Structure formats: structure tokens, C-alpha cells
Short mmCIF file of C-alpha atoms and ligand atoms in Angstrom, two decimals:
data_model
loop_
_atom_site.label_atom_id
_atom_site.label_comp_id
_atom_site.label_asym_id
_atom_site.label_seq_id
_atom_site.Cartn_x
_atom_site.Cartn_y
_atom_site.Cartn_z
CA UNK Q 81 4.18 -26.31 28.24
CA UNK Q 82 4.08 -23.93 25.30
CA UNK Q 83 1.25 -23.59 22.81
CA UNK Q 84 3.34 -21.87 20.19
CA UNK Q 85 1.83 -22.70 16.79
CA UNK Q 86 4.12 -23.27 13.85
CA UNK Q 87 4.01 -19.81 12.18
CA UNK Q 88 4.38 -21.28 8.69
CA UNK Q 89 1.53 -23.77 9.11
CA UNK Q 90 -1.25 -21.78 7.44
CA UNK Q 91 0.94 -21.03 4.47
CA UNK Q 92 2.00 -24.68 4.17
CA UNK Q 93 -1.62 -25.93 4.38
CA UNK Q 94 -2.74 -23.52 1.68
CA UNK Q 95 -0.02 -24.65 -0.63
CA UNK Q 96 0.00 -28.38 0.13
CA UNK Q 97 -2.79 -30.03 2.10
CA UNK Q 98 -5.80 -30.96 -0.01
CA UNK Q 99 -9.02 -30.67 1.95
CA UNK Q 100 -10.86 -34.01 1.88
CA UNK Q 101 -8.30 -35.25 -0.70
CA UNK Q 102 -10.64 -33.78 -3.35
CA UNK Q 103 -9.26 -34.46 -6.82
CA UNK Q 104 -6.34 -36.54 -5.52
CA UNK Q 105 -5.75 -39.73 -7.51
CA UNK Q 106 -4.80 -42.39 -4.95
CA UNK Q 107 -5.13 -45.62 -6.95
CA UNK Q 108 -5.32 -47.11 -10.41
CA UNK Q 109 -8.15 -49.60 -10.71
CA UNK Q 110 -9.66 -51.91 -13.29
CA UNK Q 111 -12.83 -52.18 -11.20
CA UNK Q 112 -15.01 -49.13 -11.81
CA UNK Q 113 -15.04 -45.61 -13.19
CA UNK Q 114 -17.21 -42.79 -11.84
CA UNK Q 115 -17.56 -40.04 -14.44
CA UNK Q 116 -18.89 -37.13 -12.43
CA UNK Q 117 -19.40 -34.76 -15.36
CA UNK Q 118 -21.28 -37.23 -17.57
CA UNK Q 119 -23.13 -38.95 -14.68
CA UNK Q 120 -21.86 -42.35 -15.73
CA UNK Q 121 -20.74 -45.41 -13.76
CA UNK Q 122 -18.80 -48.19 -15.47
CA UNK Q 123 -18.15 -51.46 -13.64
CA UNK Q 124 -15.44 -53.57 -15.30
CA UNK Q 125 -16.36 -52.38 -18.75
CA UNK Q 126 -20.16 -52.34 -18.35
CA UNK Q 127 -22.41 -49.34 -17.67
CA UNK Q 128 -24.25 -49.98 -14.40
CA UNK Q 129 -27.56 -49.95 -16.32
CA UNK Q 130 -26.38 -52.96 -18.35
CA UNK Q 131 -25.77 -54.96 -15.16
CA UNK Q 132 -28.57 -54.04 -12.71
CA UNK Q 133 -31.68 -56.12 -13.34
CA UNK Q 134 -29.93 -58.06 -16.11
CA UNK Q 135 -27.25 -59.95 -14.21
CA UNK Q 136 -27.44 -61.45 -10.74
CA UNK Q 137 -25.32 -60.24 -7.84
CA UNK Q 138 -23.45 -63.57 -7.99
CA UNK Q 139 -22.57 -62.90 -11.66
CA UNK Q 140 -21.41 -59.36 -10.92
CA UNK Q 141 -19.35 -60.65 -7.99
CA UNK Q 142 -17.65 -63.04 -10.45
CA UNK Q 143 -17.02 -60.09 -12.78
CA UNK Q 144 -15.52 -57.96 -9.98
CA UNK Q 145 -13.33 -60.75 -8.61
CA UNK Q 146 -12.07 -62.05 -11.96
CA UNK Q 147 -8.25 -62.15 -11.85
CA UNK Q 148 -8.05 -61.48 -8.11
CA UNK Q 149 -8.45 -65.07 -6.87
CA UNK Q 150 -7.06 -68.33 -8.13
CA UNK Q 151 -9.57 -71.06 -9.00
CA UNK Q 152 -12.55 -68.72 -9.16
CA UNK Q 153 -15.48 -70.97 -10.16
CA UNK Q 154 -17.57 -69.89 -13.14
CA UNK Q 155 -20.72 -69.93 -10.98
CA UNK Q 156 -20.15 -68.43 -7.53
CA UNK Q 157 -23.72 -69.24 -6.40
CA UNK Q 158 -23.13 -72.62 -4.71
CA UNK Q 159 -19.95 -71.48 -2.92
CA UNK Q 160 -21.65 -68.28 -1.73
CA UNK Q 161 -24.64 -70.32 -0.53
CA UNK Q 162 -22.29 -72.58 1.44
CA UNK Q 163 -20.54 -69.49 2.87
CA UNK Q 164 -23.92 -68.22 4.14
CA UNK Q 165 -24.40 -71.56 5.89
CA UNK Q 166 -20.85 -71.38 7.34
CA UNK Q 167 -21.21 -67.89 8.81
CA UNK Q 168 -24.68 -68.60 10.25
CA UNK Q 169 -23.02 -70.33 13.21
CA UNK Q 170 -21.74 -66.92 14.39
CA UNK Q 171 -25.37 -65.83 14.95
CA UNK Q 172 -25.24 -67.85 18.20
CA UNK Q 173 -23.05 -65.03 19.58
CA UNK Q 174 -25.92 -62.55 19.24
CA UNK Q 175 -26.38 -61.67 22.90
CA UNK Q 176 -28.42 -58.95 24.60
CA UNK Q 177 -25.61 -56.40 24.23
CA UNK Q 178 -25.42 -56.91 20.46
CA UNK Q 179 -29.22 -56.90 20.13
CA UNK Q 180 -29.24 -53.41 21.65
CA UNK Q 181 -27.07 -52.10 18.78
CA UNK Q 182 -28.34 -51.05 15.35
CA UNK Q 183 -28.47 -53.93 12.84
CA UNK Q 184 -25.45 -52.47 11.03
CA UNK Q 185 -23.37 -52.21 14.22
CA UNK Q 186 -24.39 -55.67 15.44
CA UNK Q 187 -23.66 -57.18 12.00
CA UNK Q 188 -20.26 -55.47 12.07
CA UNK Q 189 -19.53 -57.02 15.49
CA UNK Q 190 -20.47 -60.50 14.22
CA UNK Q 191 -18.37 -59.95 11.07
CA UNK Q 192 -15.38 -59.28 13.36
CA UNK Q 193 -15.63 -62.95 14.43
CA UNK Q 194 -14.58 -64.08 10.94
CA UNK Q 195 -10.88 -65.01 10.77
CA UNK Q 196 -8.69 -62.85 8.53
CA UNK Q 197 -7.13 -64.22 5.37
CA UNK Q 198 -6.70 -63.47 1.69
CA UNK Q 199 -8.30 -66.52 0.10
CA UNK Q 200 -11.56 -67.01 -1.77
CA UNK Q 201 -13.08 -68.87 1.20
CA UNK Q 202 -12.60 -65.81 3.44
CA UNK Q 203 -13.86 -63.48 0.69
CA UNK Q 204 -17.07 -65.49 0.28
CA UNK Q 205 -17.66 -65.55 4.05
CA UNK Q 206 -17.29 -61.77 4.15
CA UNK Q 207 -19.91 -61.30 1.41
CA UNK Q 208 -22.15 -63.80 3.18
CA UNK Q 209 -21.70 -62.06 6.55
CA UNK Q 210 -23.93 -58.95 6.17
CA UNK Q 211 -26.45 -60.99 4.15
CA UNK Q 212 -26.87 -63.44 7.04
CA UNK Q 213 -26.24 -61.17 10.04
CA UNK Q 214 -28.46 -58.21 9.15
CA UNK Q 215 -31.62 -60.38 8.82
CA UNK Q 216 -30.72 -62.29 12.01
CA UNK Q 217 -30.25 -59.06 13.98
CA UNK Q 218 -33.45 -57.48 12.62
CA UNK Q 219 -35.40 -60.58 13.65
CA UNK Q 220 -33.68 -60.79 17.06
CA UNK Q 221 -34.55 -57.15 17.78
CA UNK Q 222 -38.19 -58.02 17.05
CA UNK Q 223 -37.99 -61.04 19.37
CA UNK Q 224 -38.02 -63.59 16.52
CA UNK Q 225 -35.66 -66.57 16.11
CA UNK Q 226 -33.08 -66.41 13.29
CA UNK Q 227 -33.85 -68.25 10.05
CA UNK Q 228 -31.03 -70.43 8.68
CA UNK Q 229 -29.77 -69.78 5.12
CA UNK Q 230 -30.78 -71.95 2.18
CA UNK Q 231 -27.58 -72.59 0.20
CA UNK Q 232 -29.57 -73.43 -2.98
CA UNK Q 233 -31.34 -70.08 -3.05
CA UNK Q 234 -30.07 -67.01 -4.89
CA UNK Q 235 -28.24 -64.59 -2.59
CA UNK Q 236 -30.92 -61.86 -2.78
CA UNK Q 237 -33.88 -64.25 -2.40
CA UNK Q 238 -32.21 -65.86 0.62
CA UNK Q 239 -31.72 -62.48 2.33
CA UNK Q 240 -35.45 -61.75 2.02
CA UNK Q 241 -36.38 -65.27 3.14
CA UNK Q 242 -34.11 -65.00 6.19
CA UNK Q 243 -35.62 -61.69 7.22
CA UNK Q 244 -39.29 -62.59 6.56
CA UNK Q 245 -39.25 -66.22 7.64
CA UNK Q 246 -40.79 -67.25 4.30
CA UNK Q 247 -39.94 -66.94 0.63
CA UNK Q 248 -40.55 -63.47 -0.80
CA UNK Q 249 -42.30 -62.92 -4.16
CA UNK Q 250 -39.84 -63.19 -7.08
CA UNK Q 251 -40.36 -59.50 -7.97
CA UNK Q 252 -39.05 -58.43 -4.55
CA UNK Q 253 -36.03 -60.75 -4.76
CA UNK Q 254 -35.31 -59.37 -8.25
CA UNK Q 255 -35.50 -55.81 -6.93
CA UNK Q 256 -33.06 -56.53 -4.09
CA UNK Q 257 -30.73 -58.30 -6.54
CA UNK Q 258 -30.76 -55.22 -8.82
CA UNK Q 259 -30.03 -52.99 -5.82
CA UNK Q 260 -27.06 -55.12 -4.69
CA UNK Q 261 -25.63 -54.96 -8.22
CA UNK Q 262 -26.19 -51.19 -8.46
CA UNK Q 263 -24.17 -50.49 -5.31
CA UNK Q 264 -21.55 -53.23 -5.78
CA UNK Q 265 -18.71 -50.85 -6.65
CA UNK Q 266 -18.19 -47.12 -7.09
CA UNK Q 267 -14.61 -45.98 -7.57
CA UNK Q 268 -12.59 -44.73 -4.63
CA UNK Q 269 -15.46 -43.73 -2.34
CA UNK Q 270 -14.72 -43.26 1.38
CA UNK Q 271 -15.43 -46.84 2.45
CA UNK Q 272 -13.51 -48.37 -0.46
CA UNK Q 273 -10.56 -46.09 0.27
CA UNK Q 274 -10.70 -47.13 3.94
CA UNK Q 275 -10.75 -50.79 2.87
CA UNK Q 276 -7.77 -50.24 0.54
CA UNK Q 277 -5.76 -48.45 3.24
CA UNK Q 278 -6.24 -51.39 5.60
CA UNK Q 279 -5.56 -53.93 2.83
CA UNK Q 280 -2.35 -52.08 1.98
CA UNK Q 281 -0.94 -53.07 5.38
CA UNK Q 282 -1.59 -56.76 4.47
CA UNK Q 283 -3.94 -57.03 7.47
CA UNK Q 284 -6.31 -59.36 5.58
CA UNK Q 285 -9.72 -59.20 3.94
CA UNK Q 286 -11.80 -59.29 7.14
CA UNK Q 287 -9.96 -56.24 8.46
CA UNK Q 288 -10.46 -54.42 5.16
CA UNK Q 289 -14.19 -55.19 5.08
CA UNK Q 290 -14.62 -54.08 8.71
CA UNK Q 291 -12.96 -50.77 7.79
CA UNK Q 292 -15.34 -50.49 4.86
CA UNK Q 293 -18.44 -51.09 7.01
CA UNK Q 294 -17.23 -48.56 9.56
CA UNK Q 295 -16.70 -45.83 6.96
CA UNK Q 296 -19.95 -46.67 5.18
CA UNK Q 297 -22.16 -46.15 8.22
CA UNK Q 298 -21.58 -42.40 8.46
CA UNK Q 299 -24.49 -40.22 7.26
CA UNK Q 300 -22.29 -38.43 4.72
CA UNK Q 301 -21.77 -41.78 2.98
CA UNK Q 302 -23.92 -44.95 3.24
CA UNK Q 303 -25.73 -43.86 6.41
CA UNK Q 304 -27.89 -41.35 4.52
CA UNK Q 305 -30.95 -43.44 3.49
CA UNK Q 306 -32.23 -43.97 7.06
CA UNK Q 307 -32.41 -40.18 7.59
CA UNK Q 308 -34.06 -39.88 4.12
CA UNK Q 309 -37.04 -41.82 5.50
CA UNK Q 310 -37.15 -39.49 8.52
CA UNK Q 311 -37.15 -36.54 6.09
CA UNK Q 312 -39.98 -38.00 3.97
CA UNK Q 313 -42.00 -38.78 7.10
CA UNK Q 314 -41.46 -35.27 8.46
CA UNK Q 315 -42.45 -33.65 5.14
CA UNK Q 316 -45.52 -35.87 4.91
CA UNK Q 317 -47.12 -34.25 1.85
CA UNK Q 318 -45.68 -32.86 -1.36
CA UNK Q 319 -47.04 -29.37 -0.66
CA UNK Q 320 -44.94 -29.14 2.52
CA UNK Q 321 -41.67 -30.01 0.79
CA UNK Q 322 -40.27 -26.58 -0.14
CA UNK Q 323 -40.97 -24.99 3.27
CA UNK Q 324 -39.58 -28.00 5.16
CA UNK Q 325 -36.42 -28.07 3.05
CA UNK Q 326 -35.86 -24.31 3.42
CA UNK Q 327 -36.22 -24.63 7.20
CA UNK Q 328 -33.74 -27.53 7.27
CA UNK Q 329 -31.17 -25.48 5.36
CA UNK Q 330 -31.83 -22.49 7.66
CA UNK Q 331 -30.87 -24.76 10.58
CA UNK Q 332 -27.63 -25.58 8.72
CA UNK Q 333 -28.67 -29.19 7.99
CA UNK Q 334 -27.58 -31.11 4.90
CA UNK Q 335 -30.37 -32.50 2.74
CA UNK Q 336 -29.90 -36.26 2.85
CA UNK Q 337 -29.85 -37.93 -0.57
CA UNK Q 338 -28.47 -34.85 -2.34
CA UNK Q 339 -24.96 -33.76 -3.30
CA UNK Q 340 -21.91 -35.80 -4.16
CA UNK Q 341 -18.16 -35.31 -4.15
CA UNK Q 342 -17.77 -36.54 -7.74
CA UNK Q 343 -21.13 -36.18 -9.53
CA UNK Q 344 -21.98 -32.72 -10.80
CA UNK Q 345 -25.09 -34.11 -12.49
CA UNK Q 346 -27.60 -36.79 -11.48
CA UNK Q 347 -26.10 -39.90 -9.92
CA UNK Q 348 -26.89 -42.58 -12.55
CA UNK Q 349 -27.66 -45.06 -9.77
CA UNK Q 350 -30.63 -42.90 -8.72
CA UNK Q 351 -32.35 -43.54 -12.05
CA UNK Q 352 -31.36 -47.21 -12.09
CA UNK Q 353 -33.08 -47.61 -8.69
CA UNK Q 354 -36.05 -45.49 -9.69
CA UNK Q 355 -36.58 -47.91 -12.59
CA UNK Q 356 -36.52 -50.84 -10.16
CA UNK Q 357 -39.07 -49.09 -7.91
CA UNK Q 358 -41.37 -48.39 -10.87
CA UNK Q 359 -41.22 -52.07 -11.86
CA UNK Q 360 -42.03 -53.05 -8.28
CA UNK Q 361 -44.97 -50.64 -8.17
CA UNK Q 362 -46.32 -52.10 -11.42
CA UNK Q 363 -46.07 -55.56 -9.88
CA UNK Q 364 -48.14 -54.48 -6.89
CA UNK Q 365 -45.56 -53.88 -4.14
CA UNK Q 366 -46.70 -51.69 -1.25
CA UNK Q 367 -45.41 -48.19 -2.06
CA UNK Q 368 -48.06 -46.06 -0.38
CA UNK Q 369 -47.67 -42.86 -2.39
CA UNK Q 370 -43.98 -42.73 -1.56
CA UNK Q 371 -42.66 -42.51 -5.12
CA UNK Q 372 -44.76 -39.43 -5.90
CA UNK Q 373 -43.71 -37.83 -2.59
CA UNK Q 374 -40.03 -38.59 -3.19
CA UNK Q 375 -40.22 -37.10 -6.70
CA UNK Q 376 -41.86 -33.96 -5.33
CA UNK Q 377 -39.18 -33.69 -2.63
CA UNK Q 378 -36.47 -34.19 -5.25
CA UNK Q 379 -37.86 -31.40 -7.46
CA UNK Q 380 -38.28 -29.02 -4.52
CA UNK Q 381 -34.81 -29.81 -3.16
CA UNK Q 382 -33.11 -29.22 -6.50
CA UNK Q 383 -34.83 -25.84 -6.78
CA UNK Q 384 -33.94 -24.83 -3.21
CA UNK Q 385 -30.32 -26.02 -3.57
CA UNK Q 386 -29.93 -24.20 -6.90
CA UNK Q 387 -31.11 -20.97 -5.29
CA UNK Q 388 -29.02 -21.37 -2.13
CA UNK Q 389 -25.80 -22.74 -3.66
CA UNK Q 390 -25.66 -21.23 -7.15
CA UNK Q 391 -21.93 -21.92 -7.46
CA UNK Q 392 -22.23 -25.63 -6.66
CA UNK Q 393 -24.02 -28.15 -8.83
CA UNK Q 394 -25.95 -30.27 -6.30
CA UNK Q 395 -28.16 -33.06 -7.60
CA UNK Q 396 -29.85 -36.19 -6.33
CA UNK Q 397 -27.57 -39.07 -5.25
CA UNK Q 398 -28.18 -42.80 -4.91
CA UNK Q 399 -29.56 -42.58 -1.38
CA UNK Q 400 -32.98 -40.98 -1.96
CA UNK Q 401 -34.23 -43.87 -4.07
CA UNK Q 402 -32.26 -46.43 -2.05
CA UNK Q 403 -34.38 -45.40 0.92
CA UNK Q 404 -37.59 -45.84 -1.06
CA UNK Q 405 -36.59 -49.20 -2.47
CA UNK Q 406 -35.38 -50.67 0.82
CA UNK Q 407 -38.54 -49.42 2.53
CA UNK Q 408 -40.64 -51.14 -0.15
CA UNK Q 409 -38.67 -54.32 0.52
CA UNK Q 410 -39.69 -53.90 4.19
CA UNK Q 411 -36.23 -53.47 5.67
CA UNK Q 412 -36.35 -51.26 8.78
CA UNK Q 413 -34.54 -47.93 8.21
CA UNK Q 414 -31.85 -48.72 10.79
CA UNK Q 415 -30.87 -51.75 8.67
CA UNK Q 416 -30.47 -49.81 5.39
CA UNK Q 417 -26.71 -49.31 5.77
CA UNK Q 418 -26.28 -53.00 6.51
CA UNK Q 419 -28.11 -53.81 3.25
CA UNK Q 420 -25.81 -51.39 1.41
CA UNK Q 421 -22.86 -53.29 2.92
CA UNK Q 422 -24.28 -56.56 1.50
CA UNK Q 423 -23.76 -55.17 -2.00
CA UNK Q 424 -20.60 -53.12 -1.49
CA UNK Q 425 -18.75 -55.99 0.28
CA UNK Q 426 -18.01 -57.49 -3.16
CA UNK Q 427 -16.40 -54.23 -4.30
CA UNK Q 428 -14.40 -53.73 -1.09
CA UNK Q 429 -12.94 -57.23 -1.44
CA UNK Q 430 -12.02 -56.74 -5.11
CA UNK Q 431 -10.31 -53.43 -4.25
CA UNK Q 432 -8.51 -54.99 -1.29
CA UNK Q 433 -7.15 -57.76 -3.52
CA UNK Q 434 -6.18 -55.25 -6.22
CA UNK Q 435 -4.35 -53.19 -3.60
CA UNK Q 436 -2.46 -56.17 -2.17
CA UNK Q 437 -1.53 -57.60 -5.57
CA UNK Q 438 -0.43 -54.41 -7.30
CA UNK Q 439 -0.17 -51.68 -4.69
CA UNK Q 440 2.08 -50.40 -1.98
CA UNK Q 441 1.52 -49.44 1.67
CA UNK Q 442 -0.74 -46.36 1.65
CA UNK Q 443 0.96 -43.86 3.90
CA UNK Q 444 0.41 -40.19 3.03
CA UNK Q 445 2.05 -37.23 4.71
CA UNK Q 446 0.58 -34.69 7.14
CA UNK Q 447 1.68 -31.18 7.98
CA UNK Q 448 2.38 -30.50 11.62
CA UNK Q 449 0.60 -27.32 12.71
CA UNK Q 450 1.00 -27.77 16.48
CA UNK Q 451 3.39 -26.01 18.81
CA UNK Q 452 7.14 -26.33 18.26
CA UNK Q 453 9.42 -27.26 21.18
CA UNK Q 454 10.96 -24.14 22.73
CA UNK Q 455 14.61 -23.58 21.84
CA UNK Q 456 16.91 -24.33 24.81
CA UNK Q 457 17.65 -21.05 26.58
N1 LIG N 56 -27.49 -30.27 1.43
C1 LIG N 56 -27.15 -28.97 1.56
N2 LIG N 56 -25.99 -28.45 1.19
C2 LIG N 56 -25.09 -29.27 0.63
C3 LIG N 56 -25.36 -30.64 0.45
C4 LIG N 56 -26.61 -31.13 0.86
N3 LIG N 56 -26.95 -32.41 0.72
N4 LIG N 56 -24.29 -31.22 -0.12
C5 LIG N 56 -23.37 -30.26 -0.27
N5 LIG N 56 -23.87 -29.09 0.18
C6 LIG N 56 -23.19 -27.81 0.16
C7 LIG N 56 -22.27 -27.67 1.35
O1 LIG N 56 -22.93 -27.08 2.46
C8 LIG N 56 -21.19 -26.76 0.81
O2 LIG N 56 -21.65 -25.44 0.82
P1 LIG N 56 -20.62 -24.24 1.19
O3 LIG N 56 -19.54 -24.33 0.14
O4 LIG N 56 -21.49 -23.03 1.09
O5 LIG N 56 -20.12 -24.55 2.56
C9 LIG N 56 -21.09 -27.18 -0.65
O6 LIG N 56 -22.35 -27.76 -0.99
C10 LIG N 56 -20.02 -28.22 -0.87
O7 LIG N 56 -20.15 -29.21 0.10
P2 LIG N 56 -18.97 -30.19 0.50
O8 LIG N 56 -19.26 -30.80 1.83
O9 LIG N 56 -17.63 -29.58 0.29
O10 LIG N 56 -19.11 -31.28 -0.61
P3 LIG N 56 -18.53 -32.70 -0.51
O11 LIG N 56 -18.17 -33.08 -1.87
O12 LIG N 56 -17.47 -32.82 0.49
O13 LIG N 56 -19.79 -33.51 0.04
C11 LIG N 56 -21.46 -35.05 0.45
C12 LIG N 56 -20.37 -34.60 -0.52
C13 LIG N 56 -20.84 -35.40 1.79
C14 LIG N 56 -22.12 -36.32 -0.11
C15 LIG N 56 -22.50 -33.94 0.64
O14 LIG N 56 -23.08 -33.61 -0.59
C16 LIG N 56 -23.58 -34.31 1.66
O15 LIG N 56 -23.37 -34.11 2.85
N6 LIG N 56 -24.76 -34.84 1.20
C17 LIG N 56 -25.77 -35.26 2.13
C18 LIG N 56 -25.50 -36.66 2.67
C19 LIG N 56 -25.68 -37.72 1.61
O16 LIG N 56 -26.67 -37.73 0.86
N7 LIG N 56 -24.73 -38.67 1.58
C20 LIG N 56 -24.75 -39.78 0.61
C21 LIG N 56 -23.76 -39.57 -0.48
S1 LIG N 56 -23.82 -40.88 -1.69
C22 LIG N 56 -22.89 -42.12 -0.98
O17 LIG N 56 -21.95 -41.87 -0.30
C23 LIG N 56 -23.27 -43.50 -1.23
#
């Protein structure tokens, strides 16, 4: 066996392969625009700030799905409530093996039990799936029985009721609703791209959503907020922030909740969520000094990153304040990515439908840099 490397490979890579597909336009979409220079997110014509806290997740789901399903009802609430009831039967499959996984992994496994298809019924079940499965898994891991959905409740309020075993105060349900809207769609991020690739093969919506969940859970994407809590716990007090952050960078670690492929300024979702947290704090939610600590960590991190990476504009992303908000809503950190999936599922499904209706099989090219077969002697 020869290990002869293609001598032209390095040259070809430099001229052709685009590392991380940075700057590559791989789809046209009517769904959302991420303006990285202005720090602006538009979802179907609306700035994210005009949707979060002003429109329910059900309404934003209707907005995202408009034109992608036939017979889309004006109010998706009742059908989504019924979908939560429908998928709850899968919770019976939550055995000891699944309980040993993280809530996101166990919810993904239960989601894989949903039959593939392209219709509205399948789409609603896939949005219902993380909303029902994450609370059931969190409770099962704590030794508590699952709580069945209430189809008449709002989606966000039902999630909190299913996890707590009793209705949550309206302020908390409103905060979760605003979070789900804030993260509902965000251009061609890694998980949405993964979902579109799978959808482009006509595999079905369940397959596309499973691809989305799998890409989302990585710490460079939607897996960051759990480690943000670890960072805040390790820093402990504002005065320790700069030294702790410097030491983390000395070890070669990434600072979780900072940096973004597209944003060169503040991620607008960070401020949208900070506003939600401030409202919660005013309404008496338990935020034991966390907001002040997070703001101190943010300021210290921006200073440290500016000094260390002067050529790269690194700012806060959505995950720092996601972590704070989901902690205030009493989700355990290992469930944070599953809660992110509850919101993003609506966007993945809209993108999958857009891809199937107007797109082509996604099949890019690679450059072979391995050994060439030896010429026959
Ligand atoms: N901490 C320290 N350094 C960073 C960070 C960070 N958070 N982010 C980027 N950098 C540095 C990199 O080390 C690199 O430096 P170098 O050029 O000296 O090697 C430079 O900035 C560019 O980094 P890339 O990895 O090329 O940037 P990319 O656009 O690929 O990365 C990413 C984006 C993955 C989000 C990155 O900023 C990161 O790892 N952040 C931390 C994890 C995180 O918060 N993820 C959530 C993102 S939001 C979301 O997906 C919902």
C-alpha cells in the first residue's frame, strides 16, 4: 500500500476549498436574514425585537410556516396542543438506558420514534416532541413521573407545567415564550444547514429535525449555554472574572457565549434575552446576583478578547444570556440544548419545506488529497 499524497492537493485546497464554508451562499430563503455587520436579525420581515415578547411562539410558527403547508390554520395553538398529546405516548419508551443519557440525547432518541413525512401533522409532532420529551426526561432523571400535556395551554406554559408538575407563574411562561421566539430561526446556521441537507434528499421532516438536533448539541453551536453556567460557577465573583478568563485562554479554551461566524458586533438576540431577564427580575424571579455577574464577565471577556485577538471582532452571542434565562426558569443546564431545540424546531421545519419545494439535492464537491494509485509498472 502506498501513502503517496496527491502533490497538487495543497495548491488545489488553497485555491478552491473554503474552510468551514465561510462566506459561501448555499441557499436562498424567505425565512430570516442575519446581518452580521449591523447586528440585526429579521424573521420573515420582522426584526426579532418586534416578535419576542410581543407575539407567541404559536404565532411565530404560523409566520414561519406560511406558504409551506396547505391548509395551515390561522391559529396553530389547538393543533399544536393536540400534537403534544399525541407524542406523549412515546414517553412510555423512556427506559433506564435512555434515562442515563442527557435530556437532549434522550429527547432526540424519543423523537426518532416519530414517523417521517412531509405533512403538517408530522411537522406539529416534531415541534411538540422536544417540548414534551425534555420535561419528561428531566423528571424521569429526578425519579419523578411524567406529567401529561394540557392541549388547551399555551406551548410555553405547558412546557413549564410539564417540568414542574404545576402551573408556572405567567411571567415565567411569558419569558420562555419570548425565548422560543428569539431562537426560532437564524439564517443558515449549522443545524439549519444540516436539516436542509437531509431534507434535500427527500428523507422527510423527522429525519431533517433529527439532523438539526444532532448539529445543535455541539458546544460550538447550541451546546454552549450549559458550559456558560459552569464558567459562571467557576468564576464565582465579578472580581475573579478577568484572571479566570485569561487562564482559560492560556489553556487554549474558547470562551463560551462569545464569538460568532456571522456577527462582528453584538448578537441582537443577546439584548433581546437580557431584556426578558430584566423583566423577570423585576417580577421577582430568583436570579441570585447572576445578571450582575454575567454582565461583569461579559465586560471582562470583551476586554480580554480585544487584547488577545485584535484582528478579530469577537462579541457576546446569544448563549450567555440564554444560560441565565434558562437557569432562572429552573431548567437544569444539561437540558438547555433541548430547550433551544424546542424553539429552533419551527425554523428547521420551515427550512426543510423550503428546500424540498424550491431546492435541489445538496451535494457539494470535495478535493481528494489522499494517495494516488501507483501507476502499473
Ligand atoms: N473564545 C476565544 N477565542 C475565540 C472565540 C471564543 N469564544 N471565538 C473565536 N475565537 C478566536 C479563535 O480562536 C480564532 O483565533 P485564531 O484566528 O487566532 O485561531 C478566531 O477567533 C476565529 O475563530 P473561528 O473558529 O475561525 O471562528 P468561527 O467563525 O469559525 O467560530 C464560533 C464561531 C464557533 C461560534 C466561535 O466563536 C466559538 O467557538 N465560540 C464559543 C462557543 C459558542 O459560544 N458557541 C455558540 C455560538 S451561537 C450559536 O451557535 C447559537
